[in-house]
Amino acid sequence: MKPVFIENSKIPVVLSKVAPIDIWAINLVFFVFCRGELSETTKRHETIHFWQWLELGVIGFAILYPLFWLLNLLKGKSGAEAYYEIPFEKEAYENHDIPDYLDKRKLWAWTSYV
């Protein structure tokens, strides 16, 4: 199972205006919006997030993602640093270059990055 990929979208452009980073692609539950064409690496990165959404349910992920970011801010990280320290992002960035990662990924893999 994979999310629906939507390329050449304005959604990442608009969300970048309020985000701590410049967003190239973003996963919103079942959809991935990208401001250009998606590489295989970015598809893999966003599909990792798709599985995280499914594991936690929409509400669980929607609560934990910003909560981890806020906790990182309270630890003195900048907005961008706090983003890269989110366990969901750590899993995705560490594994998006591994072609077969999604085939062998264990459920709840993101928890090892907490």
Coordinates of N, CA, C and O in Angstrom, one line a residue, residues 3-109:
P3 N 0.8 5.8 -0.6 CA 0.0 7.0 -0.7 C -0.2 7.4 -2.1 O 0.4 6.9 -3.0
V4 N -1.1 8.3 -2.3 CA -1.4 8.9 -3.7 C -0.4 10.1 -3.8 O -0.3 11.0 -2.9
F5 N 0.4 10.1 -4.8 CA 1.4 11.1 -5.1 C 0.9 12.2 -6.0 O 0.4 11.9 -7.1
I6 N 0.9 13.5 -5.6 CA 0.4 14.6 -6.4 C 1.6 15.5 -6.6 O 2.1 16.2 -5.7
E7 N 2.1 15.6 -7.8 CA 3.2 16.4 -8.2 C 2.8 17.8 -8.7 O 1.6 18.0 -9.0
N8 N 3.7 18.7 -8.7 CA 3.5 20.1 -9.1 C 2.3 20.8 -8.4 O 1.5 21.5 -9.0
S9 N 2.3 20.6 -7.1 CA 1.2 21.1 -6.2 C 1.7 22.4 -5.6 O 2.9 22.6 -5.3
K10 N 0.8 23.3 -5.3 CA 1.0 24.5 -4.6 C 1.0 24.3 -3.1 O 1.4 25.2 -2.3
I11 N 0.5 23.2 -2.6 CA 0.3 23.0 -1.1 C 1.7 23.1 -0.4 O 1.7 23.8 0.6
P12 N 2.8 22.5 -0.9 CA 4.0 22.7 -0.1 C 4.5 24.1 -0.1 O 5.1 24.6 0.8
V13 N 4.2 24.8 -1.2 CA 4.6 26.2 -1.3 C 3.9 27.1 -0.2 O 4.5 27.8 0.5
V14 N 2.6 26.9 -0.1 CA 1.8 27.6 0.9 C 2.2 27.2 2.3 O 2.4 28.1 3.1
L15 N 2.4 25.9 2.6 CA 2.7 25.5 3.9 C 4.1 25.9 4.3 O 4.4 26.1 5.5
S16 N 5.0 26.1 3.4 CA 6.3 26.6 3.7 C 6.3 28.0 4.3 O 7.3 28.3 5.0
K17 N 5.3 28.7 4.1 CA 5.2 30.1 4.6 C 5.1 30.1 6.2 O 5.4 31.0 6.8
V18 N 4.6 28.9 6.7 CA 4.4 28.8 8.2 C 5.3 27.7 8.8 O 5.3 27.5 10.0
A19 N 6.0 27.0 8.0 CA 6.8 25.9 8.5 C 8.3 26.4 8.8 O 8.7 27.4 8.3
P20 N 9.0 25.6 9.6 CA 10.3 26.0 10.0 C 11.4 25.6 8.9 O 12.5 26.0 9.0
I21 N 10.9 24.9 7.9 CA 11.8 24.6 6.7 C 11.1 24.9 5.4 O 9.8 25.1 5.4
D22 N 11.8 24.9 4.3 CA 11.2 25.0 3.0 C 10.7 23.6 2.6 O 11.6 22.7 2.4
I23 N 9.5 23.5 2.5 CA 8.9 22.1 2.2 C 8.9 21.8 0.7 O 8.4 22.6 -0.1
W24 N 9.5 20.7 0.3 CA 9.5 20.2 -1.0 C 8.3 19.3 -1.3 O 7.6 19.4 -2.2
A25 N 8.1 18.4 -0.3 CA 7.0 17.4 -0.4 C 6.5 17.2 1.1 O 7.2 17.3 2.0
I26 N 5.2 16.9 1.1 CA 4.6 16.7 2.5 C 3.5 15.6 2.4 O 2.8 15.6 1.4
N27 N 3.5 14.8 3.4 CA 2.5 13.7 3.4 C 1.4 14.2 4.4 O 1.6 14.5 5.5
L28 N 0.2 14.1 3.8 CA -1.0 14.4 4.6 C -1.9 13.2 4.5 O -2.7 13.1 3.6
V29 N -1.6 12.3 5.4 CA -2.3 11.0 5.6 C -2.2 10.1 4.3 O -1.2 9.4 4.2
F30 N -3.1 10.2 3.4 CA -3.1 9.3 2.2 C -2.6 10.0 1.0 O -2.5 9.3 -0.1
F31 N -2.2 11.2 1.1 CA -1.7 12.0 -0.1 C -0.4 12.6 0.2 O -0.1 13.1 1.3
V32 N 0.5 12.6 -0.8 CA 1.8 13.3 -0.8 C 1.7 14.4 -1.8 O 1.5 14.1 -3.0
F33 N 1.9 15.6 -1.4 CA 1.9 16.7 -2.3 C 3.4 17.2 -2.5 O 4.1 17.4 -1.5
C34 N 3.8 17.4 -3.7 CA 5.1 17.8 -4.0 C 5.1 19.0 -4.9 O 4.3 19.1 -5.8
R35 N 6.0 20.0 -4.7 CA 6.0 21.2 -5.5 C 6.6 21.0 -6.9 O 6.6 21.8 -7.8
G36 N 7.2 19.8 -7.1 CA 7.8 19.4 -8.4 C 7.6 18.0 -8.7 O 6.6 17.4 -8.3
E37 N 8.5 17.3 -9.4 CA 8.5 15.9 -9.6 C 9.1 15.1 -8.5 O 10.2 15.5 -8.0
L38 N 8.5 14.1 -8.0 CA 9.1 13.3 -6.9 C 10.1 12.3 -7.4 O 9.9 11.5 -8.3
S39 N 11.3 12.3 -6.7 CA 12.3 11.3 -6.9 C 11.9 10.0 -6.2 O 11.0 10.0 -5.3
E40 N 12.5 8.9 -6.5 CA 12.3 7.7 -5.8 C 12.6 7.8 -4.3 O 11.9 7.3 -3.4
T41 N 13.7 8.6 -4.0 CA 14.1 8.8 -2.6 C 13.0 9.5 -1.9 O 12.6 9.2 -0.7
T42 N 12.4 10.6 -2.5 CA 11.4 11.3 -1.8 C 10.1 10.5 -1.7 O 9.4 10.6 -0.7
K43 N 9.8 9.7 -2.7 CA 8.6 8.8 -2.6 C 8.8 7.9 -1.4 O 7.9 7.7 -0.6
R44 N 10.0 7.3 -1.3 CA 10.3 6.4 -0.2 C 10.1 7.1 1.2 O 9.5 6.6 2.1
H45 N 10.7 8.3 1.3 CA 10.7 9.1 2.5 C 9.2 9.4 2.9 O 8.8 9.1 4.0
E46 N 8.4 9.8 2.0 CA 7.0 10.1 2.3 C 6.2 8.9 2.5 O 5.2 8.9 3.3
T47 N 6.6 7.8 1.9 CA 5.8 6.5 2.1 C 6.1 6.0 3.5 O 5.3 5.4 4.2
I48 N 7.3 6.2 4.0 CA 7.6 5.9 5.4 C 6.7 6.7 6.3 O 6.1 6.1 7.3
H49 N 6.5 8.0 6.1 CA 5.5 8.8 6.8 C 4.1 8.2 6.7 O 3.4 8.2 7.7
F50 N 3.8 7.8 5.5 CA 2.4 7.2 5.3 C 2.2 6.0 6.3 O 1.2 5.9 6.9
W51 N 3.2 5.2 6.4 CA 3.1 4.0 7.3 C 3.1 4.5 8.8 O 2.4 3.9 9.6
Q52 N 3.8 5.5 9.1 CA 3.7 6.1 10.4 C 2.3 6.6 10.7 O 1.8 6.3 11.8
W53 N 1.7 7.3 9.8 CA 0.3 7.7 9.9 C -0.6 6.5 10.2 O -1.5 6.6 11.1
L54 N -0.5 5.5 9.4 CA -1.3 4.3 9.6 C -1.1 3.6 10.9 O -2.1 3.2 11.6
E55 N 0.1 3.5 11.4 CA 0.4 2.9 12.7 C -0.2 3.7 13.8 O -0.7 3.0 14.8
L56 N -0.2 5.0 13.8 CA -0.7 5.8 14.9 C -2.1 6.2 14.7 O -2.7 6.8 15.6
G57 N -2.7 6.0 13.6 CA -4.0 6.6 13.3 C -3.8 8.0 13.0 O -2.8 8.6 13.4
V58 N -4.7 8.6 12.3 CA -4.6 10.0 11.9 C -4.4 10.9 13.1 O -3.5 11.8 13.2
I59 N -5.2 10.7 14.1 CA -5.1 11.6 15.3 C -3.8 11.4 16.1 O -3.2 12.4 16.5
G60 N -3.4 10.2 16.3 CA -2.1 9.9 17.0 C -0.9 10.6 16.3 O -0.1 11.3 17.0
F61 N -0.8 10.5 15.0 CA 0.3 11.1 14.3 C 0.2 12.6 14.4 O 1.1 13.3 14.6
A62 N -1.1 13.1 14.1 CA -1.3 14.6 14.1 C -1.0 15.2 15.5 O -0.7 16.4 15.5
I63 N -1.1 14.5 16.6 CA -0.8 15.0 17.9 C 0.7 14.8 18.2 O 1.4 15.8 18.6
L64 N 1.3 13.7 17.9 CA 2.7 13.4 18.3 C 3.7 14.2 17.4 O 4.7 14.7 18.0
Y65 N 3.4 14.4 16.2 CA 4.4 15.1 15.3 C 4.6 16.5 15.8 O 5.8 16.8 16.1
P66 N 3.6 17.3 16.0 CA 3.9 18.7 16.5 C 4.4 18.7 18.0 O 5.1 19.5 18.4
L67 N 3.9 17.7 18.7 CA 4.4 17.6 20.1 C 5.9 17.3 20.2 O 6.6 18.0 21.0
F68 N 6.4 16.4 19.4 CA 7.8 16.2 19.3 C 8.6 17.4 18.9 O 9.6 17.8 19.5
W69 N 8.0 18.2 18.0 CA 8.7 19.4 17.5 C 8.7 20.4 18.6 O 9.8 21.0 18.9
L70 N 7.6 20.6 19.3 CA 7.6 21.5 20.4 C 8.5 21.1 21.6 O 9.2 22.0 22.1
L71 N 8.6 19.9 21.9 CA 9.5 19.4 22.9 C 11.0 19.7 22.5 O 11.8 20.1 23.3
N72 N 11.3 19.5 21.2 CA 12.6 19.8 20.7 C 12.9 21.3 20.8 O 14.0 21.7 21.1
L73 N 11.9 22.2 20.6 CA 12.1 23.6 20.7 C 12.4 23.9 22.2 O 13.2 24.8 22.5
L74 N 11.7 23.3 23.1 CA 11.9 23.5 24.5 C 13.3 23.1 25.0 O 13.8 23.6 26.0
K75 N 13.9 22.2 24.2 CA 15.3 21.8 24.5 C 16.3 22.8 24.0 O 17.5 22.5 24.0
G76 N 15.8 23.8 23.3 CA 16.7 24.9 22.8 C 17.1 24.7 21.4 O 17.9 25.5 20.9
K77 N 16.4 23.8 20.7 CA 16.7 23.7 19.2 C 16.0 24.8 18.4 O 15.0 25.3 18.9
S78 N 16.6 25.1 17.3 CA 15.9 26.1 16.4 C 14.7 25.3 15.8 O 14.6 24.1 15.9
G79 N 13.9 26.1 15.0 CA 12.7 25.5 14.4 C 13.2 24.3 13.4 O 12.6 23.3 13.4
A80 N 14.2 24.6 12.6 CA 14.6 23.6 11.7 C 15.3 22.4 12.4 O 15.0 21.2 12.0
E81 N 16.1 22.7 13.4 CA 16.8 21.6 14.2 C 15.7 20.7 14.8 O 15.8 19.5 14.9
A82 N 14.7 21.4 15.4 CA 13.6 20.7 16.1 C 12.9 19.7 15.1 O 12.5 18.6 15.5
Y83 N 12.7 20.2 13.9 CA 12.1 19.4 12.8 C 12.9 18.1 12.6 O 12.4 17.0 12.5
Y84 N 14.2 18.3 12.3 CA 15.1 17.1 12.0 C 15.2 16.2 13.2 O 15.6 15.0 13.0
E85 N 14.9 16.6 14.4 CA 15.0 15.7 15.6 C 13.7 15.0 15.9 O 13.7 14.2 16.8
I86 N 12.7 15.2 15.1 CA 11.4 14.5 15.3 C 11.7 13.0 14.9 O 12.2 12.7 13.9
P87 N 11.3 12.1 15.8 CA 11.6 10.7 15.5 C 11.0 10.2 14.1 O 11.7 9.4 13.5
F88 N 9.9 10.7 13.7 CA 9.3 10.3 12.4 C 10.3 10.7 11.3 O 10.5 10.0 10.3
E89 N 10.8 11.9 11.4 CA 11.8 12.4 10.4 C 13.1 11.7 10.5 O 13.7 11.4 9.4
K90 N 13.5 11.4 11.7 CA 14.8 10.7 11.8 C 14.7 9.3 11.1 O 15.6 8.9 10.3
E91 N 13.6 8.6 11.3 CA 13.5 7.3 10.6 C 13.4 7.5 9.1 O 14.1 6.8 8.3
A92 N 12.7 8.5 8.6 CA 12.5 8.7 7.2 C 13.8 9.1 6.5 O 14.2 8.6 5.5
Y93 N 14.5 10.1 7.1 CA 15.8 10.5 6.6 C 16.9 9.5 6.6 O 17.7 9.3 5.7
E94 N 16.9 8.7 7.7 CA 18.0 7.7 7.8 C 17.8 6.5 6.8 O 18.7 5.9 6.4
N95 N 16.6 6.3 6.4 CA 16.3 5.1 5.5 C 15.8 5.4 4.1 O 15.6 4.5 3.4
H96 N 15.6 6.6 3.8 CA 15.0 6.9 2.4 C 15.9 6.6 1.3 O 15.4 6.5 0.1
D97 N 17.2 6.4 1.5 CA 18.1 6.0 0.4 C 18.2 4.5 0.3 O 19.0 4.0 -0.6
I98 N 17.5 3.7 1.1 CA 17.6 2.2 1.1 C 16.5 1.7 0.2 O 15.3 1.7 0.7
P99 N 16.8 1.2 -1.0 CA 15.7 0.8 -1.9 C 14.7 -0.2 -1.4 O 13.5 -0.1 -1.7
D100 N 15.1 -1.1 -0.6 CA 14.2 -2.2 -0.1 C 13.7 -1.9 1.4 O 13.1 -2.8 2.0
Y101 N 13.9 -0.7 1.9 CA 13.6 -0.4 3.3 C 12.1 -0.7 3.5 O 11.8 -1.3 4.6
L102 N 11.2 -0.2 2.7 CA 9.8 -0.4 2.9 C 9.4 -1.9 2.9 O 8.4 -2.2 3.6
D103 N 10.1 -2.7 2.2 CA 9.8 -4.1 2.2 C 10.2 -4.8 3.5 O 9.5 -5.8 3.9
K104 N 11.2 -4.3 4.2 CA 11.7 -5.0 5.4 C 11.4 -4.1 6.6 O 11.7 -4.6 7.7
R105 N 10.8 -3.0 6.5 CA 10.5 -2.1 7.7 C 9.6 -2.8 8.6 O 8.6 -3.4 8.3
K106 N 10.0 -2.8 9.9 CA 9.2 -3.4 11.0 C 8.1 -2.3 11.4 O 8.4 -1.1 11.4
L107 N 7.0 -2.8 11.8 CA 6.0 -1.9 12.4 C 6.5 -1.2 13.6 O 7.3 -1.7 14.3
W108 N 6.2 0.1 13.7 CA 6.6 0.9 14.8 C 8.1 1.2 14.8 O 8.7 1.5 15.8
A109 N 8.7 1.1 13.6 CA 10.2 1.3 13.5 C 10.6 2.7 14.1 O 11.7 2.9 14.6

